XYZ file of C-alpha atoms in Angstrom:
752
model
C -42.203 -68.023 -5.208
C -40.752 -69.318 -1.954
C -37.264 -69.396 -3.488
C -37.677 -65.840 -4.758
C -38.964 -64.622 -1.375
C -36.050 -66.321 0.424
C -33.590 -64.650 -1.963
C -35.145 -61.267 -1.269
C -34.856 -61.804 2.488
C -31.198 -62.845 2.129
C -30.401 -59.819 -0.057
C -32.138 -57.467 2.382
C -30.182 -58.973 5.271
C -26.904 -58.530 3.401
C -27.811 -54.894 2.727
C -28.489 -54.291 6.424
C -25.152 -55.905 7.335
C -23.337 -53.689 4.811
C -24.950 -50.538 6.186
C -24.195 -51.607 9.756
C -20.540 -52.302 8.897
C -20.224 -48.859 7.291
C -21.670 -47.229 10.420
C -19.315 -49.202 12.657
C -16.360 -48.287 10.439
C -17.326 -44.610 10.494
C -17.808 -44.579 14.270
C -14.666 -46.533 15.145
C -12.599 -44.323 12.827
C -13.360 -41.468 15.205
C -12.169 -43.416 18.267
C -8.560 -43.937 19.343
C -7.055 -47.229 18.223
C -5.735 -49.812 20.690
C -2.172 -49.250 19.512
C -2.622 -45.491 19.918
C -3.763 -45.943 23.530
C -0.841 -48.308 24.244
C 1.718 -45.878 22.824
C 0.347 -43.010 24.952
C -0.040 -44.925 28.234
C 1.983 -42.436 30.341
C 0.982 -39.363 28.358
C -0.989 -36.587 29.992
C -3.486 -36.648 27.098
C -4.398 -40.259 26.241
C -5.454 -39.289 22.713
C -3.871 -36.375 20.879
C -3.685 -35.597 17.162
C -1.917 -32.335 16.561
C -3.432 -31.660 13.122
C -6.949 -32.208 14.545
C -6.716 -29.461 17.179
C -9.266 -26.750 16.366
C -9.228 -24.515 19.420
C -7.010 -23.603 22.363
C -8.264 -21.707 25.406
C -5.899 -20.201 27.985
C -7.174 -18.825 31.306
C -5.101 -16.745 33.681
C -7.410 -15.756 36.528
C -10.238 -13.723 35.006
C -8.408 -13.238 31.713
C -9.244 -15.573 28.830
C -7.353 -15.958 25.548
C -8.803 -18.077 22.716
C -6.913 -19.330 19.663
C -8.778 -20.861 16.724
C -7.453 -22.751 13.711
C -8.710 -21.145 10.533
C -10.702 -23.217 8.071
C -9.138 -23.696 4.593
C -9.958 -20.955 2.100
C -12.820 -21.647 -0.339
C -11.545 -23.706 -3.244
C -8.552 -25.121 -1.302
C -8.142 -28.839 -1.947
C -6.599 -31.391 0.334
C -3.464 -31.436 -1.784
C -3.079 -27.682 -1.381
C -4.070 -26.795 -4.937
C -6.449 -23.919 -5.439
C -9.591 -24.261 -7.491
C -11.335 -21.164 -8.876
C -13.252 -19.532 -6.042
C -14.242 -16.149 -4.749
C -11.513 -15.305 -2.239
C -12.161 -13.026 0.730
C -11.160 -9.392 0.385
C -8.725 -9.679 3.303
C -5.461 -11.636 3.127
C -5.445 -14.629 5.458
C -1.943 -16.051 5.770
C -1.745 -17.342 9.361
C -3.130 -20.787 10.162
C -4.112 -19.727 13.689
C -6.095 -16.674 14.726
C -6.475 -15.007 18.087
C -10.237 -14.516 18.555
C -10.330 -13.391 22.197
C -9.870 -10.907 23.832
C -9.645 -9.369 20.318
C -9.049 -10.543 16.765
C -5.681 -10.810 15.089
C -3.332 -13.335 13.570
C -1.625 -15.525 16.144
C 2.136 -15.856 16.184
C 2.594 -19.384 14.750
C 5.834 -20.233 16.585
C 4.478 -20.338 20.189
C 1.312 -22.120 18.986
C 3.387 -24.889 17.401
C 5.544 -25.102 20.537
C 2.454 -25.518 22.727
C 0.996 -28.203 20.435
C 4.318 -30.031 20.446
C 4.416 -29.901 24.266
C 0.888 -31.355 24.428
C 1.878 -34.093 21.983
C 4.740 -35.369 24.175
C 3.552 -34.341 27.677
C 3.988 -37.183 30.211
C 3.233 -37.378 33.933
C 5.539 -38.376 36.767
C 2.907 -39.789 39.097
C -0.762 -40.576 38.815
C -2.702 -39.631 41.942
C -5.514 -41.819 43.330
C -8.868 -41.189 41.644
C -10.377 -39.636 44.774
C -7.586 -37.047 44.901
C -8.771 -33.685 43.472
C -7.433 -30.161 43.386
C -10.276 -29.123 45.694
C -9.387 -31.744 48.337
C -9.353 -30.034 51.711
C -6.628 -32.276 53.147
C -3.339 -30.954 51.938
C -4.883 -27.529 51.316
C -4.363 -27.971 47.581
C -7.498 -26.018 46.802
C -6.340 -23.069 48.827
C -3.594 -22.203 46.389
C -5.189 -22.945 43.044
C -3.285 -20.990 40.434
C -6.331 -19.983 38.397
C -4.449 -21.140 35.306
C -6.208 -23.455 32.840
C -5.644 -24.796 29.347
C -8.490 -26.035 27.135
C -7.925 -28.155 23.999
C -10.650 -28.972 21.451
C -10.232 -31.662 18.782
C -13.635 -32.023 17.119
C -15.872 -33.881 19.573
C -12.955 -34.667 21.872
C -11.868 -32.006 24.343
C -9.562 -31.677 27.354
C -9.315 -29.152 30.169
C -6.103 -28.909 32.197
C -6.110 -27.073 35.579
C -2.862 -26.249 37.350
C -2.665 -26.805 41.112
C -0.082 -26.110 43.820
C 3.488 -27.388 44.094
C 3.893 -31.139 44.524
C 6.163 -32.658 47.193
C 8.579 -34.093 44.649
C 10.393 -33.811 42.337
C 11.490 -30.213 43.040
C 9.464 -27.611 41.161
C 6.774 -30.113 40.087
C 3.064 -29.241 40.231
C -0.279 -30.972 40.447
C -2.399 -30.803 37.296
C -5.955 -31.996 36.749
C -6.874 -33.371 33.320
C -10.576 -33.586 32.514
C -11.730 -35.286 29.308
C -14.972 -33.788 27.962
C -17.584 -33.629 30.727
C -16.088 -36.571 32.633
C -14.375 -36.667 35.999
C -10.935 -35.140 36.351
C -7.745 -37.112 37.002
C -4.864 -35.497 38.917
C -1.218 -36.029 37.973
C 2.159 -34.688 39.004
C 4.202 -33.110 36.201
C 7.731 -31.686 36.163
C 8.496 -27.976 36.264
C 9.761 -27.971 32.662
C 6.413 -29.287 31.438
C 4.526 -26.788 33.604
C 6.428 -23.959 31.945
C 5.725 -25.420 28.463
C 1.968 -25.912 28.927
C 0.863 -23.013 31.110
C 2.456 -20.231 29.116
C 1.793 -16.497 29.179
C -0.961 -15.722 26.646
C 0.828 -12.523 25.644
C 3.280 -14.629 23.656
C 0.610 -15.760 21.198
C -0.274 -12.333 19.956
C 0.842 -11.580 16.440
C 2.082 -8.249 15.162
C -1.095 -7.034 13.519
C -1.896 -3.499 14.623
C -5.605 -3.777 13.756
C -7.398 -6.129 16.157
C -10.622 -6.714 14.203
C -11.530 -7.892 10.727
C -14.243 -6.526 8.496
C -16.773 -9.231 9.385
C -16.834 -8.280 13.076
C -16.786 -4.473 12.720
C -20.036 -2.570 13.242
C -18.729 0.997 12.839
C -15.661 2.545 11.258
C -14.454 6.140 11.669
C -11.544 7.540 9.654
C -10.051 10.953 10.299
C -7.350 12.494 8.106
C -6.654 15.493 5.900
C -9.464 14.168 3.680
C -11.930 14.842 6.516
C -13.926 12.596 8.799
C -15.629 9.551 7.295
C -18.103 7.686 9.484
C -19.419 4.333 8.277
C -21.832 1.902 9.934
C -22.749 -1.645 9.022
C -26.124 -2.248 7.353
C -26.482 -5.947 6.646
C -23.476 -6.989 4.605
C -22.604 -3.432 3.527
C -21.508 -0.160 5.090
C -23.422 3.120 4.849
C -22.337 6.627 5.764
C -23.480 7.615 9.248
C -24.771 11.164 9.840
C -23.188 12.356 6.595
C -23.506 12.043 2.798
C -27.290 11.508 3.138
C -26.638 8.086 4.661
C -25.686 6.697 1.252
C -24.093 3.296 0.811
C -20.325 3.080 0.538
C -19.002 1.115 -2.424
C -18.102 -2.400 -1.403
C -14.814 -2.282 -3.325
C -13.839 0.940 -1.531
C -14.647 -0.511 1.899
C -12.726 -3.660 1.002
C -9.705 -1.503 0.107
C -9.830 0.083 3.573
C -10.003 -3.239 5.413
C -7.398 -4.761 3.105
C -5.048 -1.912 4.021
C -5.791 -2.302 7.736
C -5.148 -6.053 7.588
C -1.710 -5.361 6.079
C -0.705 -3.138 8.998
C 1.779 -5.569 10.545
C 4.344 -4.192 12.997
C 7.759 -4.948 11.553
C 9.724 -4.013 13.546
C 7.980 -3.399 16.840
C 8.403 -0.012 18.524
C 8.244 1.148 22.127
C 4.671 2.370 22.681
C 5.727 5.524 24.534
C 8.259 6.358 21.826
C 5.553 5.940 19.174
C 3.152 8.176 21.125
C 5.765 10.903 21.345
C 6.518 10.719 17.623
C 2.838 10.755 16.622
C 1.998 13.672 18.906
C 3.836 15.890 16.424
C 2.872 14.077 13.212
C -0.398 12.136 13.158
C -1.836 11.902 9.676
C -4.631 9.339 10.184
C -6.801 8.245 13.098
C -8.946 5.115 12.909
C -11.663 3.924 15.259
C -13.242 0.466 14.951
C -16.297 -0.501 16.981
C -16.884 -4.271 16.976
C -20.383 -5.713 16.771
C -20.039 -7.721 19.970
C -20.744 -5.820 23.199
C -18.076 -7.880 24.975
C -15.304 -6.391 22.823
C -13.912 -2.923 23.238
C -13.345 -0.195 20.674
C -10.087 -0.218 18.744
C -8.289 3.124 18.567
C -5.417 3.470 16.079
C -3.059 6.153 14.788
C -0.824 6.230 11.706
C 1.731 8.798 10.637
C 5.304 10.032 10.599
C 8.364 8.052 9.598
C 9.854 5.146 11.518
C 13.210 5.936 13.169
C 15.216 3.024 11.737
C 13.175 2.488 8.540
C 12.074 5.912 7.218
C 10.406 4.314 4.191
C 7.805 2.925 6.633
C 5.264 4.765 8.766
C 4.500 4.516 12.474
C 1.364 2.646 13.541
C 0.066 2.804 17.104
C -2.777 0.907 18.724
C -4.073 2.675 21.828
C -6.962 0.264 22.470
C -7.284 -2.558 23.167
C -3.836 -3.628 24.402
C -1.357 -0.943 23.231
C 1.010 -2.001 20.460
C 3.275 0.015 18.170
C 5.430 -0.715 15.167
C 6.487 0.220 11.667
C 4.145 -0.648 8.789
C 4.355 -0.290 5.032
C 3.595 3.248 3.898
C 1.136 1.968 1.266
C -1.275 1.107 4.111
C -2.144 4.811 4.280
C -3.350 5.207 0.690
C -6.778 3.635 1.140
C -7.213 5.337 4.529
C -6.859 8.791 2.948
C -9.602 8.482 0.338
C -12.187 11.272 0.704
C -15.846 10.484 1.291
C -16.672 11.329 -2.330
C -14.456 8.444 -3.471
C -16.172 5.982 -1.146
C -19.770 6.638 -2.236
C -21.363 3.775 -4.130
C -22.367 4.903 -7.608
C -23.532 1.489 -8.697
C -27.110 0.287 -8.766
C -26.636 -2.803 -6.611
C -24.204 -3.997 -3.963
C -23.906 -7.590 -5.169
C -21.149 -9.295 -7.091
C -22.246 -11.371 -10.106
C -21.709 -14.750 -8.442
C -23.906 -13.744 -5.482
C -27.051 -13.111 -7.529
C -29.592 -15.936 -7.660
C -32.619 -14.237 -9.190
C -33.270 -11.181 -11.359
C -36.790 -9.786 -11.737
C -37.682 -6.757 -13.881
C -41.245 -5.423 -13.850
C -42.063 -2.812 -16.466
C -45.766 -2.083 -16.591
C -47.506 -5.299 -17.598
C -44.270 -6.900 -18.771
C -42.230 -9.088 -16.417
C -38.809 -10.588 -17.060
C -37.557 -13.029 -14.433
C -34.652 -15.437 -14.640
C -32.774 -17.400 -11.992
C -29.649 -19.436 -11.478
C -30.019 -23.185 -11.986
C -26.932 -25.317 -11.469
C -24.186 -23.919 -13.699
C -26.668 -22.094 -15.920
C -29.817 -19.970 -15.850
C -33.498 -20.558 -16.548
C -36.222 -18.130 -17.548
C -39.307 -18.069 -15.294
C -41.235 -15.243 -16.946
C -42.681 -14.543 -19.476
C -42.302 -18.309 -20.022
C -40.162 -21.176 -18.784
C -37.075 -22.124 -20.768
C -33.324 -22.581 -20.456
C -31.230 -19.533 -21.329
C -27.862 -19.032 -22.952
C -25.481 -18.820 -19.984
C -23.057 -16.363 -21.583
C -25.891 -14.034 -22.601
C -27.319 -14.020 -19.056
C -23.926 -13.515 -17.463
C -23.338 -10.561 -19.762
C -26.766 -9.087 -18.926
C -26.158 -9.524 -15.203
C -22.658 -8.072 -15.476
C -23.935 -4.964 -17.267
C -26.555 -4.433 -14.553
C -23.915 -4.649 -11.829
C -21.101 -2.643 -13.446
C -23.308 0.276 -14.440
C -22.090 3.388 -12.657
C -24.323 6.426 -12.608
C -24.234 10.113 -11.791
C -25.298 10.708 -8.203
C -27.803 13.482 -7.564
C -27.274 15.388 -4.333
C -28.489 18.571 -2.663
C -30.835 20.679 -4.757
C -30.331 18.372 -7.767
C -31.884 15.450 -5.908
C -35.617 15.171 -6.662
C -38.219 15.379 -3.932
C -39.188 12.138 -2.145
C -42.469 12.008 -4.062
C -40.809 12.003 -7.511
C -42.135 9.425 -9.972
C -40.136 6.238 -10.563
C -42.718 4.270 -12.481
C -40.701 3.116 -15.490
C -39.599 -0.223 -14.045
C -38.712 -2.030 -10.813
C -35.575 -4.174 -10.876
C -35.016 -6.636 -8.011
C -31.967 -8.813 -7.419
C -32.013 -11.575 -4.844
C -29.101 -13.433 -3.263
C -28.670 -16.295 -0.833
C -24.859 -16.199 -0.899
C -24.129 -13.515 1.690
C -22.519 -15.125 4.771
C -24.761 -14.997 7.826
C -27.777 -13.737 5.873
C -30.502 -16.096 4.760
C -31.735 -14.190 1.708
C -30.993 -10.638 0.660
C -33.014 -8.549 -1.783
C -32.161 -5.214 -3.319
C -34.445 -3.177 -5.582
C -34.121 -0.071 -7.693
C -36.948 1.944 -9.227
C -36.511 3.396 -12.711
C -38.183 6.563 -13.962
C -39.632 7.138 -17.398
C -37.127 8.557 -19.940
C -36.252 12.229 -19.470
C -36.068 14.659 -22.378
C -32.443 13.708 -23.169
C -33.141 9.960 -22.955
C -31.545 9.476 -19.532
C -33.393 7.870 -16.637
C -33.382 8.450 -12.899
C -32.816 5.499 -10.576
C -34.010 5.326 -6.960
C -31.827 2.928 -4.960
C -34.208 1.737 -2.273
C -31.541 0.425 0.111
C -30.356 3.949 0.958
C -32.661 6.340 -0.907
C -29.911 7.516 -3.285
C -31.025 8.886 -6.668
C -28.794 8.298 -9.686
C -28.960 9.150 -13.383
C -28.015 6.637 -16.088
C -27.630 7.130 -19.815
C -30.124 5.776 -22.303
C -27.596 3.132 -23.317
C -27.067 1.911 -19.742
C -30.791 2.084 -18.973
C -31.525 -0.421 -21.770
C -30.341 -3.247 -19.538
C -33.072 -2.382 -17.006
C -35.926 -3.040 -19.431
C -38.214 -6.072 -19.306
C -37.304 -6.834 -22.915
C -36.939 -9.986 -24.992
C -33.197 -9.790 -25.714
C -32.504 -13.042 -23.861
C -34.983 -14.802 -26.151
C -33.663 -13.478 -29.467
C -31.848 -15.709 -31.952
C -28.116 -14.994 -32.129
C -27.784 -15.860 -35.812
C -28.208 -12.526 -37.643
C -27.258 -13.497 -41.240
C -27.135 -17.048 -42.551
C -26.430 -17.284 -46.290
C -24.454 -19.724 -48.429
C -21.410 -18.230 -50.148
C -22.892 -19.092 -53.546
C -25.803 -16.731 -52.814
C -23.606 -13.650 -52.254
C -23.560 -11.224 -55.212
C -21.844 -8.130 -53.828
C -20.572 -6.405 -50.721
C -20.372 -2.638 -50.458
C -18.389 -1.309 -47.488
C -18.010 2.223 -46.191
C -15.785 2.559 -43.157
C -13.876 5.793 -42.629
C -11.620 6.310 -45.634
C -12.248 2.744 -46.825
C -14.898 2.668 -49.559
C -14.939 -0.425 -51.703
C -17.344 -2.662 -53.562
C -16.687 -6.353 -54.053
C -18.530 -8.253 -56.792
C -19.001 -11.998 -56.987
C -20.292 -13.644 -60.167
C -22.559 -16.672 -60.309
C -19.419 -18.666 -61.211
C -17.632 -17.399 -58.100
C -15.296 -14.911 -59.781
C -14.355 -12.043 -57.454
C -13.631 -8.512 -58.704
C -13.238 -5.059 -57.197
C -15.716 -2.620 -58.717
C -14.411 0.082 -56.392
C -11.690 1.263 -56.165
C -11.478 0.947 -59.917
C -8.490 -0.621 -61.617
C -7.325 -2.597 -58.581
C -6.865 -6.365 -58.452
C -8.658 -8.140 -55.633
C -7.033 -10.338 -53.008
C -9.006 -13.585 -52.937
C -8.130 -14.496 -49.341
C -9.147 -11.136 -47.905
C -12.313 -11.033 -50.029
C -13.482 -14.479 -48.915
C -12.723 -13.589 -45.266
C -14.965 -10.507 -45.594
C -17.800 -12.459 -47.222
C -17.595 -15.230 -44.608
C -17.730 -12.765 -41.702
C -20.873 -11.152 -43.110
C -22.868 -14.069 -44.487
C -22.672 -16.003 -41.170
C -22.849 -12.995 -38.844
C -23.797 -13.885 -35.260
C -24.601 -11.569 -32.383
C -22.440 -12.006 -29.318
C -25.464 -10.774 -27.384
C -28.530 -8.580 -27.827
C -28.651 -5.431 -25.742
C -32.051 -4.153 -26.853
C -35.058 -5.587 -28.657
C -36.217 -2.132 -29.795
C -34.744 0.965 -31.330
C -32.805 3.060 -28.815
C -30.302 5.890 -28.961
C -26.831 6.115 -27.498
C -24.956 3.217 -29.111
C -23.153 5.219 -31.784
C -25.588 4.075 -34.465
C -26.802 7.573 -35.304
C -23.360 8.141 -36.862
C -22.143 4.595 -37.574
C -18.452 3.825 -37.874
C -19.220 1.404 -40.719
C -22.064 0.760 -43.182
C -22.380 -2.457 -45.177
C -24.757 -3.325 -48.004
C -24.862 -7.033 -48.687
C -26.548 -8.234 -51.908
C -27.670 -11.864 -51.755
C -29.813 -14.032 -54.009
C -32.786 -15.612 -52.262
C -35.236 -17.816 -54.185
C -34.084 -16.420 -57.519
C -34.295 -12.743 -56.604
C -31.711 -10.338 -55.265
C -32.202 -8.981 -51.739
C -30.234 -6.210 -50.055
C -29.356 -6.526 -46.375
C -27.704 -3.704 -44.428
C -25.489 -3.675 -41.360
C -24.522 -0.648 -39.300
C -21.646 -0.729 -36.829
C -21.712 1.725 -33.902
C -19.448 2.440 -30.955
C -17.189 0.004 -29.163
C -18.762 -2.476 -26.735
C -17.211 -5.061 -24.400
C -15.996 -7.791 -26.755
C -17.120 -6.110 -29.965
C -19.174 -3.260 -31.436
C -22.813 -2.284 -31.121
C -24.632 -3.030 -34.353
C -28.029 -3.136 -35.999
C -29.435 -4.628 -39.188
C -32.413 -3.924 -41.379
C -35.684 -5.711 -40.530
C -34.852 -5.662 -36.789
C -35.019 -2.482 -34.669
C -32.927 -4.023 -31.871
C -29.278 -3.501 -31.023
C -26.751 -6.313 -30.667
C -23.011 -6.670 -30.190
C -21.121 -7.852 -33.267
C -17.746 -9.617 -32.884
C -14.692 -7.364 -32.826
C -13.256 -9.189 -35.860
C -16.001 -7.763 -38.101
C -14.626 -4.242 -37.702
C -11.155 -5.341 -38.794
C -12.300 -7.011 -42.018
C -14.520 -4.039 -42.855
C -11.546 -1.697 -42.435
C -9.182 -3.809 -44.576
C -8.541 -2.925 -48.198
C -9.094 -5.932 -50.448
C -6.134 -5.135 -52.712
C -4.054 -7.979 -54.127
C -1.185 -8.828 -51.750
C 0.804 -11.016 -54.169
C 2.275 -8.053 -56.077
C 5.577 -8.021 -54.117
C 6.655 -11.638 -54.483
C 8.169 -13.487 -57.425
C 8.769 -17.206 -57.949
C 12.481 -17.934 -58.090
C 12.261 -19.720 -61.431
C 10.793 -16.587 -63.042
C 13.502 -14.221 -61.802
C 15.850 -13.095 -64.575
C 17.496 -10.302 -62.633
C 17.240 -9.147 -59.031
C 18.598 -5.906 -57.608
C 18.429 -4.940 -53.943
C 19.707 -1.699 -52.375
C 19.878 -1.428 -48.588
C 20.450 2.089 -47.198
C 23.902 2.209 -45.614
C 24.479 -1.529 -46.120
C 25.224 -1.930 -49.805
C 23.826 -3.469 -52.981
C 23.192 -6.977 -54.294
C 22.758 -7.824 -58.005
C 21.798 -11.290 -59.245
C 21.549 -12.272 -62.918
C 20.503 -15.518 -64.535
C 23.426 -16.982 -66.491
C 23.069 -20.341 -68.256
C 19.865 -20.928 -66.320
C 21.378 -20.145 -62.914
C 21.094 -16.978 -60.848
C 24.611 -15.830 -60.070
C 25.993 -13.019 -57.972
C 27.164 -10.110 -60.146
C 27.659 -7.591 -57.401
C 27.348 -7.839 -53.661
C 28.063 -5.883 -50.511
C 31.080 -6.881 -48.471
C 28.751 -8.538 -45.931
C 26.750 -10.581 -48.433
C 27.627 -14.267 -48.576
C 27.127 -15.798 -52.048
C 26.194 -19.118 -50.426
C 23.008 -17.458 -49.137
C 21.464 -16.822 -52.596
C 18.867 -19.534 -51.995
C 17.947 -17.910 -48.680
C 17.542 -14.564 -50.477
C 15.257 -16.101 -53.102
C 13.190 -17.769 -50.364
C 12.699 -14.367 -48.744
C 11.627 -12.809 -52.078
C 9.102 -15.573 -52.677
C 7.641 -15.048 -49.159
C 7.080 -11.283 -49.467
C 3.396 -10.810 -48.710
C 1.882 -7.770 -46.974
C -0.651 -7.967 -44.172
C -2.843 -5.657 -46.256
C -2.894 -2.243 -47.885
C -2.767 0.575 -45.330
C -4.264 3.271 -47.560
C -4.662 4.422 -51.143
C -2.917 7.437 -52.642
C 0.424 9.107 -52.086
C 2.718 8.210 -49.224
C 3.092 10.842 -46.463
C 6.605 11.681 -45.180
C 6.040 9.810 -41.894
C 6.101 6.498 -43.770
C 9.750 7.059 -44.733
C 9.325 5.952 -48.335
C 10.974 8.999 -49.834
C 14.281 7.650 -48.551
C 13.621 3.905 -48.185
C 15.753 1.596 -46.066
C 15.450 -1.075 -48.761
C 14.432 -1.002 -52.431
C 14.342 -3.667 -55.082
C 13.788 -4.422 -58.769
C 12.794 -7.896 -59.923
C 12.886 -8.584 -63.672
C 11.033 -11.713 -64.706
C 11.429 -13.850 -67.825
C 9.314 -16.962 -68.395
C 6.452 -18.016 -70.756
C 3.947 -16.856 -68.158
C 5.638 -13.475 -67.669
C 6.374 -12.405 -71.261
C 5.910 -8.646 -71.446
C 5.312 -8.370 -67.711
C 6.828 -5.194 -66.270
C 9.410 -5.615 -63.506
C 8.420 -5.562 -59.863
C 9.678 -2.355 -58.254
C 9.256 -1.940 -54.525
C 10.533 0.189 -51.684
C 10.393 -0.261 -47.903
C 10.215 2.645 -45.422
C 9.745 3.150 -41.712
C 8.737 0.642 -39.074
C 5.322 0.969 -37.363
C 2.371 -1.100 -36.173
C -0.738 -2.041 -38.126
C -3.695 -4.059 -36.829
C -1.686 -4.974 -33.710
C 1.228 -6.292 -35.806
C 4.761 -4.908 -36.190
C 5.266 -3.875 -39.823
C 7.287 -1.809 -42.296
C 5.570 0.509 -44.767
C 6.102 -0.579 -48.371
C 5.033 0.508 -51.852
C 4.804 -1.223 -55.206
C 5.782 0.785 -58.279
C 2.572 0.103 -60.211
C 0.025 0.404 -57.361
C -0.954 3.763 -55.870
C -1.169 2.449 -52.321
C 0.938 1.859 -49.229
C 1.151 -1.675 -47.840
C 2.135 -3.155 -44.477
C 4.909 -5.748 -44.784
C 5.453 -7.961 -41.698
C 8.573 -6.988 -39.765
C 9.945 -10.560 -39.851
C 9.905 -10.634 -43.679
C 11.745 -7.312 -44.007
C 14.232 -8.190 -41.269
C 15.001 -11.446 -43.085
C 16.126 -9.451 -46.134
C 18.094 -6.892 -44.123
C 19.947 -9.606 -42.217
C 21.472 -10.846 -45.512
C 23.511 -7.649 -45.896
């Protein structure tokens, strides 16, 4: 026991030593090294790391200018690569920003020059420690310049104060350097260094016309031919002020305005008085920005006219603060001209999907609540469980993208109108500067036409949504429903009956697996297409459920497709039905028997249901079976091959046909295989088959093809079918038009 106790004590001591060494390493890493101090012995700043400078402050009397290094954008790695992240709505290109006396990008060149001067600044003489700029002897304090320079590098900071002229060398000045809150040390520096360090703050100002960014603006007023639009900040959003019933402006629309303003960069600069004179006759837009801080003045801007030297640009003029004029891209004006009606928020909520933490829907006694958990979502009510992330993201997306009809004036119901159908609340903790933000809407009972009214509590707006869009606001069980709709083995399938537009066909499958087409009658079935159809149906999965009850408005009252699937279950035949409705994001709304709900079926199901199952092998012939082959290409000539002594030989060929390419021709004939049949019946003129660009006759002679009629085909116009480039084609013995892939037809044409 004593040995064990001693070992524990030793191990604990080693742990303490390790922790202490880590702390020492961390602390000393923040301090200047001995070699660094030796290298900078005669430097004005004993420790200086240019890439660590976060803030520069320049004082000229009562005037203060502050420059701040911008933090890396979200998702920016140390190596400069960008990871997926939500980027700000305003472009941020400059590394340094001017934050006082107003906000704008800083001109990077003078900032880098100042940092370089600080890096290499050295003193000529070090004054005794008791010597200060306020020393009465020498009257140094009497002529203080009022010019200061502050430098912040994390926890280390310097303040430099410029004093009067020094005795020597000529033009030199006294300067006091104070580190942090310590005592100041006075040095003598040369005139050239004085001019490099104590520069005019005007030189740091960039060319941005607009002095404030969205985050610091409290009010925005736009005036143009579209009228006056007054917006004020409410939390993280902007609402109309004294107009449009105080409704919320759409975040995307406000972002467009501030994006445009941030792109108003004067290039080239113009004389302010010249710009004023030009705009007095042609001002198209006036902008007023009132910053949130009381210490910052209003910004007054004008845009309009054409720049003298660059008429493709427009004039921009800043009256306040600090007049500035220049030419900016004409596209800046587009977002500033949008009328108030285009700015009104017609959505239910002001969040983006990645900002929402919690969703709660209360509908009578039913409550549906789910919340973000790590990279996924969990259900809190009606019970606790993990949820399918894609299904929740889709549900949340549909809540947020729903746009409704806005009721105004006499159409807007009285304040006491009933909104007792449901209460939907979204909560976020992602808004910068706001601890937690909640937004709620109240949903009415269904109106006579199935629509519902929505009261947006944040601004009192009343909107109307369709029955289809209102389904997402129900406290339903769609997030709990199983995604597997059908799950049958292929051996259990007996028949599939499909009705989709002009396509009406019935596929039969015997117990032995033999596939036949019962309708249309007399047609051979294509095994590949038939199996693809069966597989899509027997393993049908819902991409997502949109309703757990029967609702209207999804195109299911007049379905685009109806399927009857006969399967054998426990020795008896069972019929299942599938109805396909209107298009949905990623697929089509659908419903099946035995379940009143609505789900989204994959988009691929619609394609297989609309594809004729006709045999696609009717165009091709194996080379060994070909006895005679004739091809006629419109305007290109004719090729005739006959089998002589067991070999296909060229009997007649166009002047461009090379006899050495017979094998290539036979390869192309063997590969002829349509995508599918386009339709049954006669060919319309638009398909170009009355005067084909290519026609062929293939006579076959082999034990397997005794008595088989020749293959006769013709190829018409080029078109597209099921997103593929094709040529229309017909087979002489099949009353249908097929779609041959363009590459296969072009391969034949290129031989002529």
